[in-house]
Short mmCIF file of C-alpha atoms in Angstrom, two decimals:
data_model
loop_
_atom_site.label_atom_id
_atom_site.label_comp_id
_atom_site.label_asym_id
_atom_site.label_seq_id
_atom_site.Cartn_x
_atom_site.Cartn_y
_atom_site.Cartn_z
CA UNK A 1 0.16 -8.46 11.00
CA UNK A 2 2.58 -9.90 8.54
CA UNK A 3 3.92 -13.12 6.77
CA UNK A 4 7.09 -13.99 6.19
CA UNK A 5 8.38 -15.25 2.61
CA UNK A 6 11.84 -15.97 1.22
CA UNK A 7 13.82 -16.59 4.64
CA UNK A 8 12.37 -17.00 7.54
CA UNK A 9 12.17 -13.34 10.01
CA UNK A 10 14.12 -11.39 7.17
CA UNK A 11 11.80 -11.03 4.64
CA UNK A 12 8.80 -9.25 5.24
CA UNK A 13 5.27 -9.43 3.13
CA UNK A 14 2.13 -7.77 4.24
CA UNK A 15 -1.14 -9.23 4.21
CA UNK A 16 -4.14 -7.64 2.87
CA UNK A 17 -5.51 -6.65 6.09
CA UNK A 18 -2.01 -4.87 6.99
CA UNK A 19 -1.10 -3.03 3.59
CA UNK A 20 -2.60 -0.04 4.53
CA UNK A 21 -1.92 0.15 8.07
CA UNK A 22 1.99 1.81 9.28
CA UNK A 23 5.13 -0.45 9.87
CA UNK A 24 5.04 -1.43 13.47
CA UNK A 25 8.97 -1.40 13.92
CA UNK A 26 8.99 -2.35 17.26
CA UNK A 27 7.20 -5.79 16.56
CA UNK A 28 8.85 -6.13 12.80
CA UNK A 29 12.47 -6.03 14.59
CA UNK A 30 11.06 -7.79 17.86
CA UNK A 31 13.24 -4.86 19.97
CA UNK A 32 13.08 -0.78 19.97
CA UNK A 33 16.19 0.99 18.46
CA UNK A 34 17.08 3.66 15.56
CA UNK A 35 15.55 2.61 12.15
CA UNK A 36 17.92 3.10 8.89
CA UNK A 37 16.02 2.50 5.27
CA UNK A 38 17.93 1.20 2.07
CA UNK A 39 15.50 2.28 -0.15
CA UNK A 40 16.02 -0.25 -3.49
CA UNK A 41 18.56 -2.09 -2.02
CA UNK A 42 19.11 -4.28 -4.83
CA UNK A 43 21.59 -6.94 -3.94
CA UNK A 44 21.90 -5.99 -0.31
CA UNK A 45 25.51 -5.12 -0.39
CA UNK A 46 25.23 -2.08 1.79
CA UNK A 47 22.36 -2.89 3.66
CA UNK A 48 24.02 -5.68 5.13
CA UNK A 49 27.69 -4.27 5.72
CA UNK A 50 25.81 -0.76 7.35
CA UNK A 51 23.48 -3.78 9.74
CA UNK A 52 26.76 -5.35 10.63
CA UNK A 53 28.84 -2.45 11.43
CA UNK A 54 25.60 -0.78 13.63
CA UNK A 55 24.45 -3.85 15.53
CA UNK A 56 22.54 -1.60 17.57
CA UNK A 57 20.62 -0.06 14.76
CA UNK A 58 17.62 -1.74 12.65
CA UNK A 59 18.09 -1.86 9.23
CA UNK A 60 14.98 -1.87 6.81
CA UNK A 61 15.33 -2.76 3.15
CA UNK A 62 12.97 -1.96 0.79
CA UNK A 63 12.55 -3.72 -2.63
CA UNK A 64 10.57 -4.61 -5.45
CA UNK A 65 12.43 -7.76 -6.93
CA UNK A 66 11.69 -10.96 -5.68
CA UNK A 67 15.57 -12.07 -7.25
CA UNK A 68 17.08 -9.52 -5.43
CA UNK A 69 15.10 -10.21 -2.13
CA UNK A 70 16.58 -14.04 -2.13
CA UNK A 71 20.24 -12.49 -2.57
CA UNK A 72 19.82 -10.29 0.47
CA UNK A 73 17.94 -12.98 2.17
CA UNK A 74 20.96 -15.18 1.97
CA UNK A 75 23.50 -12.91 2.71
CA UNK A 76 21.58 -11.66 5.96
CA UNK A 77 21.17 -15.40 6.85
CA UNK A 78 24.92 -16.59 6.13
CA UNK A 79 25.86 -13.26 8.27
CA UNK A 80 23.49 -14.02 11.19
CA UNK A 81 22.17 -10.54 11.08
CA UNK A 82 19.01 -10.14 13.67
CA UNK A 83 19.20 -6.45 12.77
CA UNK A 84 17.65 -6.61 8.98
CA UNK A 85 14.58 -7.16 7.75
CA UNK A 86 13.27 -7.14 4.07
CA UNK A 87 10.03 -5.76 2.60
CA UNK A 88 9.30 -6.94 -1.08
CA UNK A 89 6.85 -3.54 -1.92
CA UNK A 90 6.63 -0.35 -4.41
CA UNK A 91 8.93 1.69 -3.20
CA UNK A 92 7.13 4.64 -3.16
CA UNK A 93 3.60 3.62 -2.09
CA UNK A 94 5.88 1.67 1.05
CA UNK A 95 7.76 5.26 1.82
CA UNK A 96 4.66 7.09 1.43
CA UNK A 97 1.80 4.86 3.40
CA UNK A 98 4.26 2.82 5.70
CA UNK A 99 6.56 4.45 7.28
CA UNK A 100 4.97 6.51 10.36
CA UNK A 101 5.44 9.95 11.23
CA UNK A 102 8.70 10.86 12.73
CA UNK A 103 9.90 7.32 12.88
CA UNK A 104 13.34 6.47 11.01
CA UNK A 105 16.54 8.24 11.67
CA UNK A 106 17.66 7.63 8.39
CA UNK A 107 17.03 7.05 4.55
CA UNK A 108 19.07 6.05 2.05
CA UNK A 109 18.47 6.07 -1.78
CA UNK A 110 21.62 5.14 -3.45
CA UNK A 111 22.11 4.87 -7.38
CA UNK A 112 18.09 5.54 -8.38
CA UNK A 113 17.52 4.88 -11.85
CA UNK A 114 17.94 8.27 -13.32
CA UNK A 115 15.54 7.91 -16.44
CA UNK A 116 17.84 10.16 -18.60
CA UNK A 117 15.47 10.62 -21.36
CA UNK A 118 13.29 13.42 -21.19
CA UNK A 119 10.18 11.81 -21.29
CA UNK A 120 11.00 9.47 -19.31
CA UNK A 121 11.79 11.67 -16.23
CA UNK A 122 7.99 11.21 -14.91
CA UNK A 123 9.47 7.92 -13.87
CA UNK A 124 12.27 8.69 -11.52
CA UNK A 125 11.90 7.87 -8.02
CA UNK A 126 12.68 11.18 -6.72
CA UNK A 127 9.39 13.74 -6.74
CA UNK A 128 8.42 16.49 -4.48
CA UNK A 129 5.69 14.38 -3.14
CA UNK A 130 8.71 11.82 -2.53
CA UNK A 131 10.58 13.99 -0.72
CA UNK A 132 7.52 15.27 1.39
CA UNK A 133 7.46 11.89 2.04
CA UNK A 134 10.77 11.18 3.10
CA UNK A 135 10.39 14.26 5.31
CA UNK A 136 7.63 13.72 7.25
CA UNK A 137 8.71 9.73 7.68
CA UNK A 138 12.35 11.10 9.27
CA UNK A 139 12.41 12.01 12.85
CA UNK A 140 13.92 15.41 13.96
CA UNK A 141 17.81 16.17 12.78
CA UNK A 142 17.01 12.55 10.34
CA UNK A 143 19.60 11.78 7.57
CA UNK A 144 18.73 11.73 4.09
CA UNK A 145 21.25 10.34 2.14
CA UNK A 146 21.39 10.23 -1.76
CA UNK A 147 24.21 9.18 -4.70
CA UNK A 148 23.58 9.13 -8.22
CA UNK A 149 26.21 9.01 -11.06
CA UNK A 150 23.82 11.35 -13.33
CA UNK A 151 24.43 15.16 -12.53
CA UNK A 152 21.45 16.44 -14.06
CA UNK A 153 19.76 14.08 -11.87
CA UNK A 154 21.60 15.44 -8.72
CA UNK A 155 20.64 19.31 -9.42
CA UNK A 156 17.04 18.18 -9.53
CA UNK A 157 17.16 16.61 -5.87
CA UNK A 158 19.12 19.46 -4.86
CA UNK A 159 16.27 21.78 -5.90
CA UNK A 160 13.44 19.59 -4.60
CA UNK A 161 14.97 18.94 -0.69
CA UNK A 162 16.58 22.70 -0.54
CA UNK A 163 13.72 24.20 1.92
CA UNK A 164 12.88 21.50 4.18
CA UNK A 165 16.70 19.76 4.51
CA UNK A 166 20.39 21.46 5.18
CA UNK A 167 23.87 19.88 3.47
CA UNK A 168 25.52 17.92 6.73
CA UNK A 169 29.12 18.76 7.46
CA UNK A 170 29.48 15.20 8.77
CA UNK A 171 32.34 12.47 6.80
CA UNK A 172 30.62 10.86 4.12
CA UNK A 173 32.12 7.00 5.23
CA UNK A 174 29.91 4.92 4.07
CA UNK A 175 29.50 1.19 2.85
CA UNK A 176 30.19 1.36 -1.27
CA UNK A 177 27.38 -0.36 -3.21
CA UNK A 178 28.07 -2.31 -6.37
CA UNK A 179 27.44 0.63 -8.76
CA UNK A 180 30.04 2.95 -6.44
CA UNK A 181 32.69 0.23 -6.54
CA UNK A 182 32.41 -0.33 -10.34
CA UNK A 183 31.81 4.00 -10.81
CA UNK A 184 35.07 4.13 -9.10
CA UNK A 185 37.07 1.95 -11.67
CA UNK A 186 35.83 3.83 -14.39
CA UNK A 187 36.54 6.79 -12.98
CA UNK A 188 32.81 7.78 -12.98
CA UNK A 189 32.01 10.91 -10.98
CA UNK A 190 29.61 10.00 -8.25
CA UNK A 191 27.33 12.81 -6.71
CA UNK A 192 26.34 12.40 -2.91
CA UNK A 193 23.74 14.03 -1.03
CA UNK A 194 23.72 14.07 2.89
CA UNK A 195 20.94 15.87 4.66
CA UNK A 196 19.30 16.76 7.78
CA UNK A 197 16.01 17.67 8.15
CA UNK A 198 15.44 20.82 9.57
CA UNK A 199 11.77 22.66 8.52
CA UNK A 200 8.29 21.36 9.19
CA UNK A 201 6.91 19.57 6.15
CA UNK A 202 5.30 22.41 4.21
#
């Protein structure tokens, strides 16, 4: 069903015959346990300190860049992480047409480019067909975590996942990302989002 490219069993490319057909996470991580997405995870700096602090969970990354996929490549090889694998896709067509139903018990979507310009907002990741997405793709009581730096940005997620998630209570201790470690030192306010979902996909 799929082809390897980069490294060796951590990077994952589908073949034509596959594209259209849902991940098959059982035979993508060779073992059944709790799927986490890092939706865009750039350089791989949380999705591989989140894979090595839950051995017991799989950890999916999702990106677009074939730069960035080497860099996480290597890191997940140097670490000897079994628990990651790498697919170099859109990231919307892979969250909407890959993922099955009821599947992952957690998404996360950390530092999205936030298009500031007006006219450029038709561009941001985050759309209500992205969060339908997202919903139906999370299994029962699934996390749906989200930071972004841009607060407009943040009040239009909040609007777009109020009916079909609730704000978790839980501690937000989490891996920081490039972008949150540098935000941090520039004293940056940083806007987090942790969700469960709770409604049937309307």
């Amino acid at each position: 069903m799929h082809r390897t490219l980069h490294s060796p069993e951590v990077a994952v490319e589908l073949t034509s015959g596959s594209i259209v057909m849902p991940l098959d996470f059982a035979e993508l991580f060779n073992r059944d346990a709790p799927v986490e997405i890092d939706v865009g995870c750039g350089d791989g700096t949380f999705l591989v300190e989140m894979a090595a602090q839950n051995p017991a969970r799989n950890f999916l990354g999702i990106e677009r860049h074939a730069g960035r996929v080497d860099r996480v490549c290597h890191k997940v090889t140097r670490f000897g992480l079994g628990n990651v694998r790498i697919l170099r896709l859109d990231l919307a067509y892979a969250i909407s047409c890959l993922l099955p139903s009821e599947s992952i018990a957690a998404l996360h979507l950390l530092f999205p480019d936030p298009w500031p310009k007006r006219r450029h907002h038709r561009r941001r990741s985050v759309t209500s067909g992205f969060v339908k997405a997202v919903h139906r793709a999370l299994a029962p009581g699934g996390l749906f975590h989200v930071t972004t730096d841009h607060a407009e940005y943040f009040r239009q997620i909040q609007r777009l996942t109020a009916t079909q998630f609730t704000i978790s209570g839980e501690p937000s201790e989490f891996p920081k990302t490039k972008f949150e470690q540098h935000f941090a030192t520039t004293g940056t306010p940083i806007y987090r989002l942790l969700l469960r979902k709770i409604s049937p996909l309307r």
